[in-house]
Coordinates of C-alpha atoms in Angstrom, one line a residue:
Chain A
X618 CA 131.3 138.2 80.4
X619 CA 129.5 134.8 79.5
X620 CA 127.1 134.8 76.7
X621 CA 123.5 134.3 77.7
X622 CA 121.3 132.7 74.9
X623 CA 118.1 134.7 74.9
X624 CA 115.1 131.9 75.2
X625 CA 111.6 132.5 74.0
X626 CA 109.0 131.1 76.7
X627 CA 106.0 129.3 75.0
X628 CA 102.6 129.1 76.5
X629 CA 101.2 126.3 74.2
X630 CA 102.2 123.3 72.5
X631 CA 101.6 120.8 69.9
X632 CA 98.8 117.7 70.2
X633 CA 100.5 114.3 70.2
X634 CA 98.7 112.5 67.6
X635 CA 99.3 108.6 66.7
X636 CA 98.8 106.8 63.7
X637 CA 98.9 102.9 63.2
X638 CA 99.1 100.6 66.5
X639 CA 101.6 98.1 67.7
X640 CA 105.2 98.3 67.3
X641 CA 105.2 100.3 64.1
X642 CA 102.8 103.1 65.4
X643 CA 104.0 106.6 64.7
X644 CA 103.4 109.5 66.7
X645 CA 103.7 113.0 65.6
X646 CA 103.3 116.3 67.0
X647 CA 104.4 117.3 70.7
X648 CA 106.7 120.2 70.2
X649 CA 107.0 123.0 72.9
X650 CA 108.9 125.3 71.0
X651 CA 109.5 126.5 67.4
X652 CA 111.0 123.8 65.0
X653 CA 114.1 122.4 66.2
X654 CA 114.9 124.8 68.9
X655 CA 115.7 122.3 71.4
X656 CA 117.3 124.5 73.6
X657 CA 114.0 126.2 74.0
X658 CA 111.6 123.2 74.5
X659 CA 111.0 119.4 74.1
X660 CA 110.3 117.5 70.7
X661 CA 109.2 114.1 71.7
X662 CA 108.5 112.8 68.3
X663 CA 110.8 113.4 65.4
X664 CA 108.9 114.5 62.1
X665 CA 107.6 111.6 59.9
X666 CA 107.9 110.9 56.5
X667 CA 105.3 109.1 54.3
X668 CA 105.8 107.6 50.9
X669 CA 103.3 107.9 48.5
X670 CA 101.4 105.1 46.6
X671 CA 98.6 105.3 44.1
X672 CA 95.7 103.5 43.7
X673 CA 96.1 103.3 39.8
X674 CA 99.5 102.9 37.6
X675 CA 101.0 106.6 37.9
X676 CA 101.5 107.0 34.2
X677 CA 101.8 110.7 34.4
X678 CA 104.5 110.6 36.9
X679 CA 107.9 111.6 35.2
X680 CA 110.2 108.8 34.1
X681 CA 112.7 109.6 36.9
X682 CA 110.3 109.0 39.5
X683 CA 108.8 106.0 38.1
X684 CA 112.5 104.4 37.6
X685 CA 113.1 104.9 41.2
X686 CA 109.9 103.1 42.6
X687 CA 110.9 100.1 39.9
X688 CA 108.2 97.4 38.7
X689 CA 105.9 97.7 41.6
X690 CA 103.6 101.0 40.8
X691 CA 100.9 99.1 38.7
X692 CA 100.2 96.9 42.0
X693 CA 99.2 99.3 45.2
X694 CA 99.7 96.4 47.5
X695 CA 103.1 95.6 46.2
X696 CA 104.1 99.1 45.8
X697 CA 103.2 99.5 49.7
X698 CA 105.2 97.1 50.8
X699 CA 108.1 98.2 49.0
X700 CA 107.9 101.7 50.5
X701 CA 107.7 100.0 54.1
X702 CA 110.9 97.9 52.9
X703 CA 112.4 101.4 51.7
X704 CA 112.2 102.6 55.2
X705 CA 109.1 104.8 55.0
X706 CA 107.7 105.6 58.5
X707 CA 103.9 105.6 56.9
X708 CA 102.7 104.8 53.3
X709 CA 100.2 107.4 52.0
X710 CA 97.8 106.1 49.3
X711 CA 96.3 108.3 47.1
X712 CA 93.0 107.1 45.5
X713 CA 93.4 109.3 42.4
X714 CA 92.0 106.7 40.1
X715 CA 88.4 107.6 41.7
X716 CA 88.5 111.0 40.1
X717 CA 86.0 111.5 37.7
X718 CA 88.3 112.9 35.2
X719 CA 90.5 110.3 35.9
X720 CA 89.3 106.5 35.8
X721 CA 86.3 107.4 37.8
X722 CA 86.7 103.7 40.1
X723 CA 83.9 103.3 42.5
X724 CA 83.9 103.9 46.3
X725 CA 83.8 100.2 46.7
X726 CA 87.1 99.4 44.5
X727 CA 88.7 102.2 46.4
X728 CA 87.9 100.6 49.8
X729 CA 89.2 97.3 48.6
X730 CA 92.5 98.6 47.6
X731 CA 92.9 100.4 51.0
X732 CA 92.0 97.3 52.8
X733 CA 94.4 95.3 51.2
X734 CA 97.1 97.6 51.3
X735 CA 96.3 98.0 55.2
X736 CA 96.5 94.5 55.5
X737 CA 99.9 93.8 53.8
X738 CA 101.7 96.7 55.8
X739 CA 102.5 97.1 59.3
X740 CA 103.5 100.6 59.3
X741 CA 100.6 103.4 59.7
X742 CA 98.5 104.3 56.7
X743 CA 97.4 107.7 55.4
X744 CA 94.4 107.5 53.1
X745 CA 93.8 110.4 50.6
X746 CA 90.9 110.8 48.3
X747 CA 91.6 112.3 44.7
X748 CA 90.8 115.7 45.7
X749 CA 87.6 115.9 44.2
X750 CA 85.5 117.2 47.3
X751 CA 82.2 115.9 46.3
X752 CA 83.5 112.2 45.1
X753 CA 85.7 111.9 48.0
X754 CA 82.8 112.3 50.3
X755 CA 81.6 108.8 48.9
X756 CA 85.2 107.3 48.7
X757 CA 86.3 108.3 52.1
X758 CA 83.4 107.0 54.0
X759 CA 83.9 103.7 52.2
X760 CA 87.4 103.7 52.6
X761 CA 87.1 104.8 56.2
X762 CA 84.8 101.7 57.1
X763 CA 87.0 99.4 55.1
X764 CA 90.0 100.5 57.3
X765 CA 88.1 100.7 60.7
X766 CA 90.5 99.7 63.6
X767 CA 93.6 100.6 61.7
X768 CA 93.8 104.0 63.3
X769 CA 94.8 105.7 60.0
X770 CA 94.6 109.4 58.8
X771 CA 92.1 110.0 56.3
X772 CA 91.4 113.2 54.0
X773 CA 91.4 115.7 52.9
X774 CA 88.4 117.1 54.6
X775 CA 88.1 120.7 53.1
X776 CA 85.4 123.6 53.7
X777 CA 83.1 122.0 51.1
X778 CA 82.8 118.4 52.4
X779 CA 84.1 118.4 55.9
X780 CA 81.1 117.2 57.5
X781 CA 80.8 114.3 55.8
X782 CA 84.4 113.1 55.8
X783 CA 84.8 113.9 59.8
X784 CA 81.8 111.9 60.3
X785 CA 83.3 109.2 58.4
X786 CA 86.6 109.3 60.5
X787 CA 85.0 110.0 63.7
X788 CA 82.7 106.5 63.1
X789 CA 85.7 104.4 62.3
X790 CA 88.1 106.0 64.7
X791 CA 90.5 107.5 62.4
X792 CA 92.1 110.8 62.3
X793 CA 91.5 113.4 60.1
X794 CA 93.7 115.4 57.7
X795 CA 91.8 118.9 57.4
X796 CA 92.9 121.3 54.7
X797 CA 92.6 124.9 53.5
X798 CA 94.1 126.9 50.8
X799 CA 97.2 128.7 52.3
X800 CA 95.2 130.8 54.7
X801 CA 95.6 130.8 58.7
X802 CA 92.3 132.2 59.3
X803 CA 90.5 129.9 57.3
X804 CA 92.5 127.1 58.6
X805 CA 91.6 127.9 62.1
X806 CA 88.1 128.5 61.1
X807 CA 87.9 124.8 59.6
X808 CA 89.4 123.5 62.9
X809 CA 86.6 125.3 65.1
X810 CA 83.9 124.1 62.7
X811 CA 85.4 120.7 63.0
X812 CA 85.2 120.9 66.8
X813 CA 81.9 122.1 66.7
X814 CA 80.6 119.4 64.9
X815 CA 82.1 117.1 67.9
X816 CA 85.0 116.1 66.1
X817 CA 88.0 116.0 68.9
X818 CA 90.6 118.8 67.9
X819 CA 93.4 116.7 69.1
X820 CA 92.5 113.9 66.2
X821 CA 93.0 116.6 63.5
X822 CA 96.4 116.9 61.4
X823 CA 96.1 120.5 59.6
X824 CA 97.2 120.7 55.8
X825 CA 98.1 124.4 55.4
X826 CA 98.4 123.4 51.4
X827 CA 102.0 122.6 50.2
X828 CA 103.8 123.9 47.1
X829 CA 107.1 123.1 45.7
X830 CA 110.5 124.9 45.8
X831 CA 110.5 127.9 43.4
X832 CA 106.7 127.9 43.2
X833 CA 105.3 129.1 46.1
X834 CA 107.0 127.2 48.7
X835 CA 107.7 130.5 50.8
X836 CA 103.5 131.2 50.9
X837 CA 103.1 127.6 52.4
X838 CA 106.3 128.7 54.9
X839 CA 105.2 131.8 56.0
X840 CA 101.7 130.3 56.7
X841 CA 103.2 127.5 58.7
X842 CA 105.0 130.2 60.7
X843 CA 102.2 131.9 61.5
X844 CA 100.5 128.9 62.5
X845 CA 102.9 127.8 64.7
X846 CA 103.4 131.2 66.4
X847 CA 99.6 131.0 67.2
X848 CA 99.9 127.9 68.5
X849 CA 102.8 128.0 70.8
X850 CA 103.2 131.7 71.7
X851 CA 99.4 132.8 72.1
X852 CA 98.4 129.0 73.2
X853 CA 95.4 129.0 70.5
X854 CA 94.0 125.5 71.1
X855 CA 92.7 125.6 67.6
X856 CA 96.1 125.9 66.1
X857 CA 98.1 123.4 68.1
X858 CA 97.5 120.4 65.8
X859 CA 100.6 118.7 63.7
X860 CA 100.8 119.9 60.5
X861 CA 101.3 117.8 57.3
X862 CA 103.0 118.9 54.3
X863 CA 101.9 117.1 50.9
X864 CA 105.0 117.9 48.8
X865 CA 105.5 115.0 46.4
X866 CA 102.7 115.8 44.4
X867 CA 103.7 119.4 43.9
X868 CA 107.5 118.8 43.5
X869 CA 107.0 116.1 40.6
X870 CA 105.1 118.3 38.4
X871 CA 107.8 121.3 38.0
X872 CA 110.1 122.0 35.2
X873 CA 113.1 121.2 37.4
X874 CA 112.3 117.7 38.2
X875 CA 111.4 116.7 34.5
X876 CA 113.6 118.7 32.0
X877 CA 116.2 116.4 30.4
X878 CA 119.9 117.2 30.7
X879 CA 120.0 118.5 27.4
X880 CA 117.5 121.2 27.9
X881 CA 119.2 122.6 30.7
X882 CA 122.7 121.3 31.2
X883 CA 123.8 124.0 33.6
X884 CA 120.9 122.8 35.8
X885 CA 122.8 119.7 36.5
X886 CA 122.1 116.0 35.7
X887 CA 118.1 115.2 35.7
X888 CA 118.0 112.4 38.2
X889 CA 120.3 114.2 41.1
X890 CA 118.6 117.4 40.4
X891 CA 115.0 116.2 40.6
X892 CA 115.6 114.0 43.8
X893 CA 117.3 117.1 45.3
X894 CA 114.5 119.2 44.4
X895 CA 112.3 117.1 46.5
X896 CA 114.6 117.1 49.4
X897 CA 115.3 121.0 49.8
X898 CA 111.5 121.2 49.5
X899 CA 110.9 118.8 52.3
X900 CA 113.6 120.5 54.5
X901 CA 111.9 124.0 54.0
X902 CA 108.8 122.7 55.3
X903 CA 110.5 121.0 58.3
X904 CA 112.2 124.0 59.5
X905 CA 108.6 125.8 59.5
X906 CA 107.3 123.0 61.3
X907 CA 106.1 120.2 59.4
X908 CA 105.2 117.0 61.2
X909 CA 104.4 115.0 58.7
X910 CA 105.9 114.9 55.1
X911 CA 104.3 113.0 52.1
X912 CA 107.1 112.5 49.5
X913 CA 107.4 110.6 46.5
X914 CA 110.9 109.4 45.8
X915 CA 112.4 106.5 48.2
X916 CA 115.8 108.0 47.8
X917 CA 114.6 111.5 48.8
X918 CA 112.8 110.2 51.5
X919 CA 116.0 108.5 52.6
X920 CA 117.9 111.6 52.1
X921 CA 115.2 113.6 54.2
X922 CA 115.1 111.2 57.1
X923 CA 119.2 111.3 57.3
X924 CA 118.5 115.1 57.6
X925 CA 116.0 114.8 60.3
X926 CA 118.3 112.5 62.2
X927 CA 121.1 115.1 62.0
X928 CA 118.7 118.1 63.0
X929 CA 117.0 116.2 66.1
Chain B
X385 CA 93.5 139.8 79.3
X386 CA 93.3 138.2 82.9
X387 CA 89.3 137.9 83.8
X388 CA 88.7 138.0 87.2
X389 CA 85.2 136.9 87.8
X390 CA 83.2 139.2 90.1
X391 CA 80.2 137.2 90.9
X392 CA 80.9 135.7 94.1
X393 CA 80.5 138.9 96.4
X394 CA 79.0 139.7 99.6
X395 CA 76.8 142.7 97.6
X396 CA 74.8 139.9 96.0
X397 CA 71.9 138.6 98.4
X398 CA 72.1 135.4 97.3
X399 CA 75.8 135.2 98.0
X400 CA 75.5 137.0 101.3
X401 CA 72.8 134.5 102.6
X402 CA 75.0 131.8 101.2
X403 CA 78.0 133.1 103.4
X404 CA 76.0 133.5 106.4
X405 CA 74.4 129.8 106.3
X406 CA 77.6 128.4 104.9
X407 CA 75.8 127.0 102.2
X408 CA 78.5 125.7 99.6
X409 CA 76.3 125.5 96.7
X410 CA 75.4 128.8 95.5
X411 CA 79.1 129.6 95.5
X412 CA 79.9 126.7 93.5
X413 CA 77.4 127.2 91.0
X414 CA 78.7 130.7 90.1
X415 CA 82.4 129.5 90.8
X416 CA 81.9 126.6 88.0
X417 CA 80.0 129.0 85.8
X418 CA 82.3 131.8 85.8
X419 CA 85.4 129.4 85.1
X420 CA 83.3 128.0 82.2
X421 CA 82.9 131.3 80.9
X422 CA 86.4 131.9 80.8
X423 CA 87.4 133.5 84.1
X424 CA 91.1 132.9 85.1
X425 CA 90.7 133.9 88.8
X426 CA 87.5 133.8 91.1
X427 CA 87.0 136.6 93.2
X428 CA 85.7 135.8 96.7
X429 CA 84.4 138.8 98.3
X430 CA 83.4 138.6 101.9
X431 CA 83.3 142.2 102.8
X432 CA 84.8 143.1 106.1
X433 CA 83.5 140.1 108.0
X434 CA 84.4 141.6 111.3
X435 CA 82.8 138.7 113.4
X436 CA 84.1 135.4 111.9
X437 CA 86.2 136.7 108.9
X438 CA 89.2 134.2 108.9
X439 CA 86.9 131.1 109.3
X440 CA 84.5 132.6 106.7
X441 CA 87.3 133.2 104.4
X442 CA 89.0 129.7 104.9
X443 CA 85.7 128.0 104.2
X444 CA 84.7 130.0 101.1
X445 CA 88.3 129.4 99.4
X446 CA 88.2 125.6 100.2
X447 CA 84.4 125.4 98.8
X448 CA 85.2 127.3 95.6
X449 CA 88.4 125.4 94.9
X450 CA 86.5 122.1 95.4
X451 CA 84.8 122.6 92.4
X452 CA 87.1 124.9 90.2
X453 CA 90.8 124.5 89.2
X454 CA 91.5 128.1 89.5
X455 CA 93.4 130.7 91.7
X456 CA 91.0 132.7 93.8
X457 CA 91.2 136.9 94.0
X458 CA 90.7 136.8 97.9
X459 CA 88.5 140.0 98.4
X460 CA 88.3 141.6 102.1
X461 CA 89.6 144.4 104.1
X462 CA 90.0 142.0 107.0
X463 CA 93.5 141.5 107.5
X464 CA 93.0 138.2 109.4
X465 CA 90.5 136.8 106.9
X466 CA 93.0 137.7 104.2
X467 CA 95.5 135.5 105.9
X468 CA 93.2 132.8 106.5
X469 CA 92.5 132.8 102.8
X470 CA 95.9 132.7 101.6
X471 CA 96.6 129.8 103.8
X472 CA 93.7 127.7 102.9
X473 CA 94.4 128.6 99.2
X474 CA 95.5 125.5 97.0
X475 CA 98.4 127.2 94.7
X476 CA 98.3 124.3 92.4
X477 CA 96.9 126.4 89.7
X478 CA 98.4 129.5 90.5
X479 CA 99.1 131.8 93.5
X480 CA 96.2 133.8 94.7
X481 CA 95.5 137.3 94.3
X482 CA 95.4 139.5 97.5
X483 CA 92.4 142.3 96.7
X484 CA 93.6 144.7 97.7
X485 CA 96.3 147.2 99.3
X486 CA 96.3 150.7 98.6
X487 CA 98.3 154.0 99.9
X488 CA 96.3 154.1 102.9
X489 CA 98.3 153.1 106.2
X490 CA 95.9 150.6 107.6
X491 CA 96.2 148.5 104.0
X492 CA 99.8 148.1 104.3
X493 CA 99.4 144.8 106.0
X494 CA 98.0 143.3 102.9
X495 CA 101.5 144.2 101.0
X496 CA 103.3 142.6 103.5
X497 CA 101.0 139.3 103.3
X498 CA 101.7 139.2 99.5
X499 CA 105.6 139.2 100.3
X500 CA 105.2 136.6 102.9
X501 CA 102.9 134.6 101.0
X502 CA 104.3 135.3 97.7
X503 CA 100.8 136.2 96.4
X504 CA 100.0 138.6 93.8
X505 CA 98.3 142.1 94.8
X506 CA 96.0 144.4 93.7
X507 CA 97.0 148.0 94.4
X508 CA 94.5 150.7 94.3
X509 CA 96.3 154.1 93.7
X510 CA 94.4 155.7 96.7
X511 CA 95.9 157.4 99.5
X512 CA 94.9 159.1 102.7
X513 CA 92.7 162.1 101.9
X514 CA 91.2 163.1 98.7
X515 CA 90.8 160.7 95.6
X516 CA 93.7 161.5 93.0
X517 CA 93.2 164.4 90.5
X518 CA 94.5 162.9 87.6
X519 CA 96.8 160.1 86.0
X520 CA 99.8 162.0 87.2
X521 CA 98.5 161.8 90.9
X522 CA 97.8 158.1 90.4
X523 CA 101.3 157.4 89.3
X524 CA 102.6 159.2 92.4
X525 CA 100.8 157.1 94.3
X526 CA 101.9 154.0 92.3
X527 CA 105.4 154.8 92.7
X528 CA 105.2 154.7 96.4
X529 CA 103.1 151.5 96.5
X530 CA 105.9 150.0 94.7
X531 CA 108.5 151.2 96.9
X532 CA 106.7 149.3 99.9
X533 CA 106.0 146.3 97.7
X534 CA 110.1 146.1 97.5
X535 CA 110.6 146.6 101.0
X536 CA 108.3 143.7 101.9
X537 CA 109.9 141.7 99.2
X538 CA 106.9 141.6 96.6
X539 CA 108.4 141.2 93.0
X540 CA 107.1 144.1 90.9
X541 CA 105.6 141.4 88.3
X542 CA 103.2 140.5 91.4
X543 CA 101.4 143.7 91.6
X544 CA 98.8 144.7 89.6
X545 CA 98.2 148.4 89.7
X546 CA 94.6 149.6 89.6
X547 CA 93.9 153.4 88.7
X548 CA 90.7 153.6 90.7
X549 CA 87.7 153.4 88.4
X550 CA 85.2 156.0 89.5
X551 CA 81.7 156.8 88.7
X552 CA 81.6 159.0 85.4
X553 CA 78.0 160.2 86.2
X554 CA 79.6 162.5 88.7
X555 CA 83.0 162.9 87.6
X556 CA 83.3 162.6 84.1
X557 CA 86.8 163.3 83.6
X558 CA 87.8 160.8 85.7
X559 CA 87.2 158.1 83.1
X560 CA 89.9 159.4 80.9
X561 CA 92.2 160.0 83.7
X562 CA 91.9 156.1 84.3
X563 CA 92.9 155.5 80.8
X564 CA 95.9 157.5 80.6
X565 CA 96.7 155.9 83.8
X566 CA 96.7 152.3 82.7
X567 CA 99.2 153.6 80.1
X568 CA 101.4 155.6 82.3
X569 CA 101.6 152.7 85.0
X570 CA 103.2 150.5 82.4
X571 CA 106.5 152.9 82.1
X572 CA 107.0 152.6 85.7
X573 CA 109.0 149.2 85.5
X574 CA 110.6 147.2 83.0
X575 CA 109.2 144.9 82.1
X576 CA 105.8 147.0 82.4
X577 CA 103.7 146.8 85.4
X578 CA 100.8 144.8 85.2
X579 CA 97.2 146.8 85.7
X580 CA 93.8 145.9 86.6
X581 CA 90.3 147.7 86.9
X582 CA 87.0 147.0 89.0
X583 CA 85.5 148.1 85.8
X584 CA 81.7 148.5 86.5
X585 CA 82.4 151.2 89.1
X586 CA 82.5 153.5 85.8
X587 CA 78.8 153.2 85.3
X588 CA 77.7 153.1 89.2
X589 CA 74.7 155.6 89.4
X590 CA 74.0 155.4 85.5
X591 CA 70.8 154.1 84.7
X592 CA 70.6 150.5 84.1
X593 CA 70.1 150.8 80.3
X594 CA 73.4 152.4 79.6
X595 CA 75.3 150.7 82.3
X596 CA 76.3 147.7 80.1
X597 CA 77.2 149.9 76.8
X598 CA 79.5 152.3 79.2
X599 CA 81.3 149.2 80.7
X600 CA 82.0 147.5 77.6
X601 CA 83.1 150.5 75.6
X602 CA 85.3 151.7 78.7
X603 CA 87.0 148.1 78.8
X604 CA 88.0 148.2 75.1
X605 CA 89.6 151.7 75.7
X606 CA 91.7 150.4 78.6
X607 CA 92.4 147.1 76.8
X608 CA 93.9 149.0 73.7
X609 CA 96.2 151.0 76.7
X610 CA 97.2 147.6 77.3
X611 CA 95.5 146.6 80.5
X612 CA 96.0 143.3 81.9
X613 CA 93.3 142.5 84.0
X614 CA 89.9 143.2 84.7
X615 CA 87.3 142.3 87.4
X616 CA 84.1 141.7 85.4
X617 CA 81.1 139.3 85.0
X618 CA 82.5 136.7 82.9
X619 CA 78.8 135.6 82.4
X620 CA 77.8 138.6 80.3
X621 CA 78.5 137.5 76.9
X622 CA 78.2 141.1 75.3
X623 CA 81.5 141.8 77.5
X624 CA 83.4 138.5 77.1
X625 CA 82.6 139.2 73.0
X626 CA 84.1 142.7 73.5
X627 CA 87.2 141.3 75.0
X628 CA 87.3 138.7 72.2
X629 CA 87.0 141.2 69.4
X630 CA 89.7 143.8 71.2
X631 CA 92.1 141.2 71.7
X632 CA 91.5 139.9 68.1
X633 CA 92.0 143.4 66.5
X634 CA 95.1 143.9 68.8
X635 CA 96.3 140.6 67.2
X636 CA 96.6 138.9 70.4
X637 CA 94.3 136.2 69.1
X638 CA 94.1 134.8 65.7
X639 CA 91.1 135.9 63.4
X640 CA 88.6 132.9 62.3
X641 CA 85.2 133.7 61.4
X642 CA 83.8 131.9 64.4
X643 CA 86.4 133.4 66.8
X644 CA 83.5 134.7 69.4
X645 CA 82.6 130.6 69.7
X646 CA 86.3 130.2 71.2

């Protein structure tokens, strides 16, 4: 008797969201089945990988990571070009220097960095604030205006500041990253609130809040699974936005990416181990439905892209 | 739940006048409002229409589908009018529903039409003679109707079994029997049979002040038992809020604080 593969039928589909323009534009989303189940649906776009760039020299990043980036990390424009040369699909500029506890840089300074970076690359740009909800409203407004026409994704819009951040994205034709804290219901609620203020839900990228392997990855995984089930099986229009996973920032803060060889010889050499930690975290997020990954290590990014190619 | 919008009904004076004078506007306004409010099908009830049935149904289906991209629930006892409606129907947005057949011989041709036109069909579990006494009686009738469906080549998933909603003010036990029947109907086939009710019959004869309350609460109990479709007024916000809330509690939609706005 011939084996019949049982197939799930889906009523929903993930929105296509395009970033950037021209030949190097990247479209994410579009899936009509759960991740990589190509016998059940279509996947017009492969998940994209962005490499992260900071607006100030990343002194607090682990040595392994700094070494992999080389001498460009003090200059965001050169750093962004380096990411493009390394084969990143997208550059993710994080304006960490604007945080009041960091260098408290002004919105104008941030806007200049963003505009310079945008002008230096031809791949799409994601622009993230420092994560300080109040400061981000001013910073992202200035940045959105300075990069108008570049079709960036700006964020993160959170419950405390979504109105201002979304208005800035809307006024300057950018896409929006909306983040909620590991909660499917609040993720849906934020998307509803954004829609109610007139922001097109098909221009939102959802950030379920990421974590690193060994440090709560399974929570993010479960939330993403549930979001995708609602989107595809329950045809919930508020859950059909692509998903971004901001993993580099989490991975490069855990012990496994920092402990020297001598401290834990049974864990294997630091360089390979740390890079693998980011790749494995990425692979878990891909399996849960990530459409866009924000990573930090060029080698880990390359390996992840290789994995995606093999899976698609 | 599949919502069949009931507003275009010959019983309503405005609709009756529009049907008589072939004025498309009132029909189209009701169709658009119901589709916007979440109706999946638009019921078009023209009654027996003995004089000009086929022509009237043809006209009504076309004017409604001119303004809404939804399938129609064709509601008439006139076989010729039903066939004209099926022919006029644009299936681009889904197959139409025939409303309705039953176990009364004069309604058998409706099932034949469903087979011939690959339409969905509402089957009232009502036979010749007296009304069914309980849920078990309704299941016996349902089985006979299903067998007839097979004879006419109607796939079981195209049949919506209707437990026949009777007015609670004179037949109080029948409400409970209908709820039981909805549960039992599903077990008559695998995959489960689809079910439908004409909801507002439950409160016929009751004072206006309590009708909406009876309707809403009855619907939530039917939904809990797995009701697939209901003929209701989608413009009734309290009713729609009840549907959304029950579906959310049953886990069919994901909760969010603003779930009622969706």
